[in-house]
CSV table of C-alpha atoms and ligand atoms in Angstrom, one decimal:
chain,number,residue,atom,x,y,z
S,283,MET,CA,-3.4,-13.2,22.1
S,284,PRO,CA,-1.3,-10.1,22.6
S,285,GLU,CA,-1.1,-10.3,26.4
S,286,GLU,CA,1.3,-7.5,26.8
S,287,GLU,CA,-1.0,-5.1,25.0
S,288,GLN,CA,-4.1,-6.4,26.7
S,289,THR,CA,-2.4,-5.7,30.1
S,290,LEU,CA,-1.4,-2.2,28.8
S,291,PHE,CA,-5.0,-1.6,27.8
S,292,LEU,CA,-6.2,-2.5,31.2
S,293,LYS,CA,-3.7,-0.2,32.8
S,294,LEU,CA,-4.7,2.7,30.5
S,295,TYR,CA,-8.4,2.4,30.7
S,296,GLY,CA,-9.1,0.5,33.8
S,297,ARG,CA,-11.0,-2.3,32.0
S,298,ALA,CA,-10.4,-5.0,29.4
S,299,ALA,CA,-10.6,-4.6,25.7
S,300,GLU,CA,-13.7,-6.0,24.1
S,301,VAL,CA,-12.4,-6.4,20.5
S,302,LEU,CA,-9.1,-7.1,18.8
S,303,ALA,CA,-8.6,-6.4,15.1
S,304,SER,CA,-5.7,-6.3,12.8
S,305,ALA,CA,-4.8,-5.7,9.1
S,306,PRO,CA,-1.6,-6.2,7.1
S,307,GLY,CA,0.7,-4.0,5.1
S,308,ARG,CA,1.3,-5.0,1.5
S,309,ILE,CA,3.8,-5.3,-1.3
S,310,ASN,CA,2.6,-4.7,-4.8
S,311,ILE,CA,4.1,-7.2,-7.1
S,312,ILE,CA,3.3,-5.1,-10.1
S,313,GLY,CA,0.8,-2.4,-11.2
S,314,GLU,CA,2.0,0.9,-9.9
S,315,HIS,CA,-0.1,4.1,-10.3
S,316,THR,CA,-2.7,2.1,-12.2
S,317,ASP,CA,-5.3,1.8,-9.5
S,318,TYR,CA,-6.6,5.4,-9.6
S,319,ASN,CA,-6.5,5.1,-13.4
S,320,ASN,CA,-9.1,2.3,-13.2
S,321,GLY,CA,-6.5,-0.3,-14.2
S,322,TYR,CA,-5.0,-3.5,-12.9
S,323,VAL,CA,-2.9,-4.2,-9.9
S,324,LEU,CA,-1.3,-7.3,-8.4
S,325,PRO,CA,-0.6,-6.8,-4.7
S,326,ALA,CA,-0.1,-9.3,-1.8
S,327,ALA,CA,-0.6,-8.8,1.9
S,328,ILE,CA,2.5,-9.2,4.0
S,329,HIS,CA,3.0,-10.8,7.4
S,330,LEU,CA,3.7,-7.4,9.1
S,331,ARG,CA,0.5,-6.0,10.6
S,332,ASN,CA,-1.2,-3.3,12.5
S,333,HIS,CA,-3.3,-4.2,15.6
S,334,PHE,CA,-6.1,-2.4,17.3
S,335,LEU,CA,-7.7,-3.2,20.7
S,336,ALA,CA,-10.9,-1.4,21.6
S,337,SER,CA,-13.8,-1.1,24.1
S,338,ARG,CA,-16.9,1.0,24.1
S,339,ARG,CA,-17.2,4.1,26.2
S,340,THR,CA,-20.5,5.6,27.5
S,341,ASP,CA,-19.9,9.1,26.0
S,342,HIS,CA,-19.0,10.3,22.5
S,343,GLU,CA,-15.3,10.6,23.0
S,344,VAL,CA,-12.5,8.6,21.3
S,345,HIS,CA,-9.3,8.0,23.2
S,346,VAL,CA,-6.5,6.2,21.5
S,347,TRP,CA,-3.0,5.4,22.7
S,348,ALA,CA,-0.4,4.7,19.9
S,349,LYS,CA,2.1,2.4,21.5
S,350,ASN,CA,4.7,2.8,18.7
S,351,PHE,CA,4.8,6.6,19.3
S,352,SER,CA,4.0,6.7,23.0
S,353,GLU,CA,1.4,9.3,22.1
S,354,THR,CA,-2.3,9.7,22.7
S,355,ASP,CA,-5.1,11.3,20.8
S,356,VAL,CA,-8.5,12.4,22.2
S,357,PHE,CA,-11.4,13.7,20.2
S,358,SER,CA,-15.1,13.9,20.1
S,359,LEU,CA,-17.3,12.2,17.5
S,360,GLU,CA,-19.2,15.4,17.3
S,361,GLU,CA,-16.2,17.5,16.2
S,362,LEU,CA,-14.1,15.5,13.8
S,363,GLN,CA,-11.2,17.5,12.3
S,364,PRO,CA,-7.8,16.5,11.0
S,365,LEU,CA,-4.9,17.7,13.2
S,366,PRO,CA,-2.1,19.8,11.6
S,367,ASP,CA,0.6,17.4,12.9
S,368,LYS,CA,0.3,13.8,14.3
S,369,ARG,CA,-0.2,12.0,11.1
S,370,TRP,CA,-1.0,8.6,12.7
S,371,ALA,CA,-3.9,10.2,14.6
S,372,ASN,CA,-5.4,11.6,11.4
S,373,TYR,CA,-5.8,8.1,9.9
S,374,ILE,CA,-7.9,7.1,12.9
S,375,ARG,CA,-9.9,10.3,13.0
S,376,GLY,CA,-10.5,9.8,9.3
S,377,ILE,CA,-12.0,6.4,9.9
S,378,PHE,CA,-14.4,7.7,12.6
S,379,TRP,CA,-15.3,10.6,10.3
S,380,ALA,CA,-16.0,8.3,7.4
S,381,LEU,CA,-18.2,6.0,9.5
S,382,VAL,CA,-20.1,9.0,11.0
S,383,GLU,CA,-20.7,10.4,7.4
S,384,GLU,CA,-22.0,7.0,6.5
S,385,GLY,CA,-24.6,7.4,9.2
S,386,ALA,CA,-23.2,4.5,11.4
S,387,ALA,CA,-24.5,4.5,14.9
S,388,LEU,CA,-21.3,4.9,16.9
S,389,GLY,CA,-20.5,5.7,20.5
S,390,GLY,CA,-17.2,6.6,22.1
S,391,VAL,CA,-14.2,4.2,22.0
S,392,ASP,CA,-11.1,3.5,24.1
S,393,GLY,CA,-8.4,2.1,21.8
S,394,LEU,CA,-4.8,1.0,21.6
S,395,VAL,CA,-2.9,0.7,18.3
S,396,TRP,CA,0.4,-0.8,17.6
S,397,GLY,CA,2.1,-2.5,14.7
S,398,ASP,CA,5.2,-3.7,12.9
S,399,VAL,CA,4.6,-2.4,9.4
S,400,PRO,CA,7.5,0.0,8.8
S,401,ILE,CA,6.3,3.6,8.5
S,402,GLU,CA,6.9,5.5,5.2
S,403,ALA,CA,8.6,2.6,3.7
S,404,GLY,CA,6.1,2.2,0.8
S,405,LEU,CA,4.5,-0.9,2.5
S,406,SER,CA,1.2,0.8,3.2
S,407,SER,CA,1.3,1.1,7.0
S,408,SER,CA,-1.4,3.8,6.7
S,409,ALA,CA,-3.9,1.4,5.1
S,410,ALA,CA,-3.0,-1.3,7.7
S,411,LEU,CA,-3.8,1.3,10.4
S,412,GLU,CA,-7.0,2.5,8.8
S,413,VAL,CA,-8.3,-1.0,8.0
S,414,SER,CA,-7.5,-2.5,11.4
S,415,VAL,CA,-9.4,0.4,13.0
S,416,ILE,CA,-12.5,0.2,10.8
S,417,LYS,CA,-12.5,-3.5,11.2
S,418,GLY,CA,-12.4,-3.2,15.0
S,419,VAL,CA,-14.9,-0.4,15.3
S,420,THR,CA,-17.5,-2.2,13.1
S,421,GLU,CA,-17.0,-5.3,15.1
S,422,LEU,CA,-17.3,-3.3,18.4
S,423,PHE,CA,-20.7,-1.8,17.4
S,424,GLY,CA,-22.0,-4.8,15.5
S,425,LEU,CA,-22.2,-2.9,12.3
S,426,SER,CA,-22.5,-5.1,9.3
S,427,MET,CA,-20.7,-3.8,6.3
S,428,GLU,CA,-19.6,-5.5,3.1
S,429,PRO,CA,-15.8,-5.9,3.0
S,430,GLU,CA,-15.7,-3.8,-0.1
S,431,LYS,CA,-17.4,-1.0,1.7
S,432,LEU,CA,-14.8,-1.2,4.5
S,433,ALA,CA,-12.0,-0.7,1.9
S,434,LYS,CA,-13.8,2.2,0.3
S,435,LEU,CA,-14.5,4.0,3.6
S,436,ALA,CA,-10.8,3.6,4.5
S,437,GLN,CA,-9.9,5.1,1.2
S,438,LYS,CA,-12.3,8.0,1.8
S,439,ALA,CA,-10.7,8.6,5.2
S,440,GLU,CA,-7.2,8.8,3.5
S,441,HIS,CA,-8.5,11.2,0.9
S,442,GLU,CA,-10.1,13.6,3.4
S,443,PHE,CA,-7.9,13.2,6.5
S,444,GLY,CA,-4.6,11.9,5.1
S,445,GLY,CA,-4.5,14.4,2.2
S,446,VAL,CA,-3.6,11.8,-0.4
S,447,LYS,CA,-6.0,11.1,-3.3
S,448,CYS,CA,-4.9,7.5,-3.3
S,449,GLY,CA,-6.4,4.7,-5.3
S,450,LEU,CA,-8.1,1.7,-3.7
S,451,MET,CA,-5.3,-0.9,-3.9
S,452,ASP,CA,-3.8,-0.6,-0.4
S,453,GLN,CA,-7.1,-0.7,1.5
S,454,PHE,CA,-8.5,-3.4,-0.8
S,455,ILE,CA,-5.6,-5.8,-0.3
S,456,ALA,CA,-5.5,-5.0,3.5
S,457,VAL,CA,-9.1,-6.3,3.6
S,458,PHE,CA,-9.0,-9.1,1.0
S,459,GLY,CA,-5.4,-10.4,1.1
S,460,GLN,CA,-4.9,-14.2,1.6
S,461,GLU,CA,-1.9,-16.2,2.7
S,462,ASN,CA,0.5,-17.2,-0.1
S,463,SER,CA,-1.6,-15.5,-2.7
S,464,ALA,CA,-1.3,-12.4,-4.9
S,465,LEU,CA,-4.5,-10.6,-5.7
S,466,PHE,CA,-5.2,-9.6,-9.3
S,467,LEU,CA,-7.6,-6.7,-9.2
S,468,ASP,CA,-9.5,-4.8,-11.8
S,469,CYS,CA,-9.7,-1.4,-10.1
S,470,GLU,CA,-12.7,-0.4,-12.2
S,471,THR,CA,-15.0,-3.3,-11.6
S,472,LEU,CA,-13.4,-4.5,-8.4
S,473,ALA,CA,-13.5,-8.0,-9.7
S,474,PHE,CA,-10.5,-9.9,-8.4
S,475,ASP,CA,-8.8,-13.3,-8.5
S,476,LEU,CA,-6.4,-14.8,-6.0
S,477,ILE,CA,-3.4,-16.4,-7.6
S,478,PRO,CA,-1.1,-18.7,-5.6
S,479,LEU,CA,2.4,-17.4,-5.1
S,480,ASN,CA,4.6,-20.5,-5.2
S,481,LEU,CA,7.9,-18.7,-4.4
S,482,ASP,CA,9.1,-21.3,-1.9
S,483,LYS,CA,8.8,-24.1,-4.4
S,484,ALA,CA,11.0,-22.2,-6.8
S,485,GLY,CA,13.6,-21.3,-4.1
S,486,LEU,CA,12.8,-17.6,-4.5
S,487,GLU,CA,11.9,-14.8,-2.2
S,488,ILE,CA,10.7,-11.3,-2.4
S,489,LEU,CA,13.1,-9.0,-0.6
S,490,VAL,CA,12.0,-5.5,0.4
S,491,CYS,CA,14.8,-2.9,0.4
S,492,ASP,CA,13.7,0.2,2.2
S,493,THR,CA,15.9,3.0,1.0
S,494,ARG,CA,14.9,5.0,4.1
S,495,VAL,CA,14.4,8.0,1.8
S,496,LYS,CA,11.4,9.8,3.3
S,497,ARG,CA,8.9,10.9,0.8
S,498,GLU,CA,8.5,14.5,1.6
S,499,LEU,CA,7.0,15.6,-1.6
S,500,ALA,CA,5.1,12.4,-2.1
S,501,SER,CA,1.6,13.6,-1.4
S,502,SER,CA,1.8,16.7,-3.6
S,503,GLU,CA,3.7,14.9,-6.4
S,504,TYR,CA,1.3,11.9,-6.1
S,505,ASN,CA,-1.8,14.1,-6.5
S,506,ARG,CA,-0.1,15.8,-9.5
S,507,ARG,CA,0.6,12.5,-11.2
S,508,ARG,CA,-3.1,11.7,-10.7
S,509,GLU,CA,-4.1,14.9,-12.4
S,510,GLU,CA,-1.6,14.5,-15.2
S,511,SER,CA,-2.7,11.0,-16.1
S,512,ALA,CA,-6.4,12.0,-15.9
S,513,ALA,CA,-5.7,15.0,-18.3
S,514,ALA,CA,-4.0,12.7,-20.8
S,515,LEU,CA,-7.0,10.4,-20.7
S,516,ILE,CA,-9.3,13.2,-21.6
S,517,VAL,CA,-7.3,13.8,-24.8
S,518,LEU,CA,-7.2,10.1,-25.6
S,519,GLY,CA,-10.9,9.9,-24.8
S,520,LYS,CA,-11.6,11.9,-27.9
S,521,ARG,CA,-10.4,8.9,-29.9
S,522,GLY,CA,-13.2,6.8,-28.4
S,523,ILE,CA,-11.7,5.1,-25.4
S,524,ARG,CA,-13.3,5.3,-22.0
S,525,THR,CA,-10.5,4.1,-19.8
S,526,TYR,CA,-6.8,3.3,-20.0
S,527,LYS,CA,-7.6,-0.4,-20.0
S,528,GLU,CA,-9.2,0.1,-23.5
S,529,ALA,CA,-6.1,1.9,-24.9
S,530,THR,CA,-3.2,0.4,-26.7
S,531,LEU,CA,0.3,1.7,-27.4
S,532,ASP,CA,-0.7,2.0,-31.1
S,533,LEU,CA,-3.6,4.2,-30.3
S,534,LEU,CA,-1.3,6.3,-28.1
S,535,ASP,CA,1.2,6.7,-30.9
S,536,GLU,CA,-1.5,7.9,-33.2
S,537,ALA,CA,-2.4,10.6,-30.7
S,538,LYS,CA,1.2,11.6,-30.2
S,539,ALA,CA,0.9,14.9,-32.1
S,540,VAL,CA,-2.0,16.1,-29.9
S,541,LEU,CA,-0.4,15.2,-26.6
S,542,ASP,CA,2.3,17.1,-24.9
S,543,ASP,CA,5.4,15.2,-23.9
S,544,VAL,CA,4.5,14.8,-20.2
S,545,SER,CA,1.0,13.6,-21.0
S,546,PHE,CA,2.3,11.2,-23.6
S,547,ARG,CA,4.8,9.6,-21.2
S,548,ARG,CA,2.3,9.4,-18.3
S,549,ALA,CA,-0.2,7.7,-20.6
S,550,ARG,CA,2.5,5.3,-21.9
S,551,HIS,CA,3.3,4.2,-18.4
S,552,VAL,CA,-0.3,3.5,-17.5
S,553,ILE,CA,-1.1,1.6,-20.7
S,554,SER,CA,2.1,-0.5,-20.7
S,555,GLU,CA,1.8,-1.2,-16.9
S,556,ASN,CA,-1.7,-2.5,-17.3
S,557,GLN,CA,-0.4,-4.9,-19.9
S,558,ARG,CA,2.5,-5.9,-17.6
S,559,VAL,CA,0.1,-6.7,-14.8
S,560,LYS,CA,-2.0,-9.0,-17.0
S,561,ASP,CA,1.2,-10.7,-18.3
S,562,SER,CA,2.5,-11.0,-14.7
S,563,ALA,CA,-0.7,-12.6,-13.5
S,564,GLU,CA,-0.4,-15.1,-16.4
S,565,ALA,CA,3.2,-15.7,-15.5
S,566,LEU,CA,2.3,-16.4,-11.9
S,567,ARG,CA,-0.3,-18.9,-12.9
S,568,VAL,CA,2.3,-21.1,-14.5
S,569,ASP,CA,5.1,-20.2,-12.1
S,570,ASP,CA,7.1,-18.5,-14.8
S,571,PHE,CA,9.3,-16.4,-12.5
S,572,ILE,CA,11.8,-15.6,-15.2
S,573,LEU,CA,9.1,-13.7,-17.2
S,574,LEU,CA,7.7,-12.2,-14.0
S,575,GLY,CA,11.2,-10.8,-13.2
S,576,ARG,CA,11.6,-9.3,-16.6
S,577,LEU,CA,8.3,-7.5,-16.2
S,578,LEU,CA,9.3,-6.2,-12.8
S,579,PHE,CA,12.5,-4.6,-14.4
S,580,GLN,CA,10.4,-3.1,-17.2
S,581,SER,CA,7.9,-1.7,-14.7
S,582,HIS,CA,10.7,0.1,-12.9
S,583,GLU,CA,12.1,1.6,-16.1
S,584,SER,CA,8.6,2.9,-17.0
S,585,LEU,CA,8.1,4.3,-13.5
S,586,ARG,CA,11.5,6.0,-13.7
S,587,ASP,CA,11.4,7.4,-17.2
S,588,ASP,CA,7.8,7.8,-18.1
S,589,TYR,CA,6.0,8.3,-14.8
S,590,GLU,CA,9.0,10.0,-13.1
S,591,VAL,CA,8.4,8.7,-9.6
S,592,SER,CA,11.8,7.1,-8.8
S,593,CYS,CA,14.9,8.5,-7.1
S,594,PRO,CA,18.6,7.5,-7.3
S,595,GLU,CA,18.4,5.2,-4.2
S,596,LEU,CA,15.5,3.2,-5.8
S,597,ASP,CA,17.3,3.1,-9.1
S,598,LEU,CA,20.3,1.7,-7.3
S,599,VAL,CA,18.3,-1.4,-6.2
S,600,TYR,CA,17.1,-1.8,-9.7
S,601,GLU,CA,20.5,-1.5,-11.2
S,602,THR,CA,22.1,-3.9,-8.7
S,603,GLY,CA,19.3,-6.3,-9.5
S,604,LYS,CA,20.0,-6.1,-13.2
S,605,GLU,CA,23.6,-7.0,-12.7
S,606,PHE,CA,23.1,-9.7,-10.0
S,607,LYS,CA,22.6,-13.0,-11.7
S,608,GLU,CA,20.3,-14.5,-9.1
S,609,CYS,CA,18.0,-11.5,-9.0
S,610,LEU,CA,15.2,-12.1,-11.5
S,611,GLY,CA,13.6,-8.7,-11.2
S,612,ALA,CA,13.5,-5.6,-9.1
S,613,ARG,CA,11.5,-2.4,-9.0
S,614,LEU,CA,10.3,0.4,-6.8
S,615,VAL,CA,7.1,-0.4,-4.9
S,616,GLY,CA,4.2,1.8,-3.9
S,617,ALA,CA,4.0,5.5,-4.8
S,618,GLY,CA,7.7,5.9,-5.2
S,619,PHE,CA,9.8,9.2,-4.5
S,620,GLY,CA,11.6,7.1,-1.9
S,621,GLY,CA,10.4,4.3,0.3
S,622,SER,CA,11.1,0.7,-0.8
S,623,ALA,CA,12.0,-1.4,-3.8
S,624,ILE,CA,11.3,-5.1,-4.1
S,625,ALA,CA,13.6,-7.7,-5.5
S,626,LEU,CA,12.8,-11.2,-6.6
S,627,VAL,CA,15.9,-13.1,-5.6
S,628,THR,CA,16.9,-16.7,-5.0
S,629,GLU,CA,16.8,-17.6,-1.3
S,630,ALA,CA,20.4,-18.9,-1.5
S,631,LYS,CA,21.8,-15.5,-2.7
S,632,ALA,CA,19.5,-13.1,-0.8
S,633,GLU,CA,22.2,-12.2,1.8
S,634,GLU,CA,24.7,-11.6,-0.9
S,635,PHE,CA,22.3,-9.3,-2.7
S,636,LYS,CA,21.6,-7.4,0.5
S,637,ARG,CA,25.4,-6.9,1.0
S,638,MET,CA,25.9,-5.7,-2.5
S,639,VAL,CA,23.1,-3.2,-2.4
S,640,THR,CA,24.4,-1.9,1.0
S,641,ALA,CA,28.0,-1.6,-0.2
S,642,ARG,CA,26.9,0.4,-3.3
S,643,ALA,CA,24.6,2.6,-1.2
S,644,GLU,CA,27.5,3.4,1.0
S,645,GLU,CA,29.8,4.1,-1.9
S,646,ARG,CA,27.3,6.6,-3.2
S,647,GLY,CA,26.8,8.2,0.2
S,648,PHE,CA,23.2,7.1,0.5
S,649,LEU,CA,21.5,6.2,3.7
S,650,ARG,CA,22.0,2.6,4.8
S,651,PRO,CA,19.1,0.6,3.4
S,652,GLU,CA,17.0,-1.6,5.6
S,653,PHE,CA,15.9,-5.1,4.4
S,654,TYR,CA,12.8,-7.1,5.1
S,655,ASP,CA,12.3,-10.8,4.1
S,656,ILE,CA,8.6,-10.8,3.3
S,657,SER,CA,6.2,-13.6,3.6
S,658,VAL,CA,2.7,-13.3,2.3
S,659,GLY,CA,0.1,-12.9,5.1
S,660,ARG,CA,-3.6,-12.8,5.4
S,661,GLY,CA,-6.1,-9.9,5.2
S,662,ALA,CA,-7.9,-8.1,8.0
S,663,ALA,CA,-9.4,-10.0,10.9
S,664,SER,CA,-11.3,-9.2,14.1
S,665,GLU,CA,-12.6,-11.0,17.1
S,666,ARG,CA,-14.5,-10.4,20.3
S,667,LEU,CA,-12.3,-11.1,23.4
S,668,SER,CA,-13.3,-12.9,26.5
S,669,PRO,CA,-12.4,-10.9,29.6
S,670,ILE,CA,-8.8,-11.6,30.9
X,731,GLA,C1,0.1,4.5,-3.0
X,731,GLA,C2,-1.4,4.6,-3.1
X,731,GLA,C3,-2.0,3.5,-4.0
X,731,GLA,C4,-1.3,3.4,-5.3
X,731,GLA,C5,0.2,3.4,-5.2
X,731,GLA,C6,0.9,3.5,-6.5
X,731,GLA,O1,0.5,3.3,-2.4
X,731,GLA,O2,-2.0,4.5,-1.8
X,731,GLA,O3,-3.4,3.7,-4.1
X,731,GLA,O4,-1.8,4.4,-6.2
X,731,GLA,O5,0.7,4.4,-4.3
X,731,GLA,O6,0.6,2.4,-7.3
């Protein structure tokens, strides 16, 4: 039990919290920019989480204190608008808005949020926040909602209040993640399979290298990539395919003459990445980490050259990984344009790898990267609290 936060809640609102909910951040092992293209992804929940304590109010106001920012937000359920600044608050407002739109019978709420998922590091702190809040609010008002619905409403909140037309991966893994498992998801049908991640047995770990490059243009560039890949699919659709999952690189080559260069490369990334996700899932099933690592490198190359979402700082992690013998694979993770890369390294040499990346970043005049040793955590959870 988070005693410190429960005491803080009592101090803020004069009574105890009724509900505690939490949701994890994520890494994506592979399958980048494929989710909104109805393709495959292979994320895993991480041990870093966002938490939400809440109680019901008798009016229609929502009061939230964000411990990490020492900031508060107050709004009415009857007037739900995004704020021009305060990004964290918009994710919460978005969740209430999505629930109200859904016709959920809600009342006012007092809440407290805090977490340890690094912000803007490409580890999906926003989905962790959204999902912890929706999980807590539905628990608080006894709303029964399928887990899939929770993920979809959290995505809707991000679209409308976060300004990013994201896919479903981050919210889905925040809801469905399981300890020591990666989740192979078909983003079209939402059928999924949990695959054990036996990294420990192999003496390996997934290291997250946060370049600390803030992704200023991320939302506009992200939305643009989404449009570009959709436009390329329309052209390919004339050759009888419905989704990228049905396309092959051969079919793409046949269509080369009718696609402009950008469309061709965006499509090549999505088609090849879908295949890499399937191959990676197979590799994980037989603990073939050498193959997995190779696929990670290839994914980075494709994201850098074809999808154009990398940056020099992310490339540096990839390049160091390519030279470092005990690094099996490395690639940017999440939307790109900054944020983090992951590296699959032997536990024994992880520190050396970190030192090498740091030294090279310094040589190039980059920001000093931050590293996180990730363990795979569980998905969202909520519980009713007994009074303290
Ligand atoms: C962000 C989005 C996801 C996904 C990734 C790229 O994390 O929220 O939906 O599109 O970028 O794979």
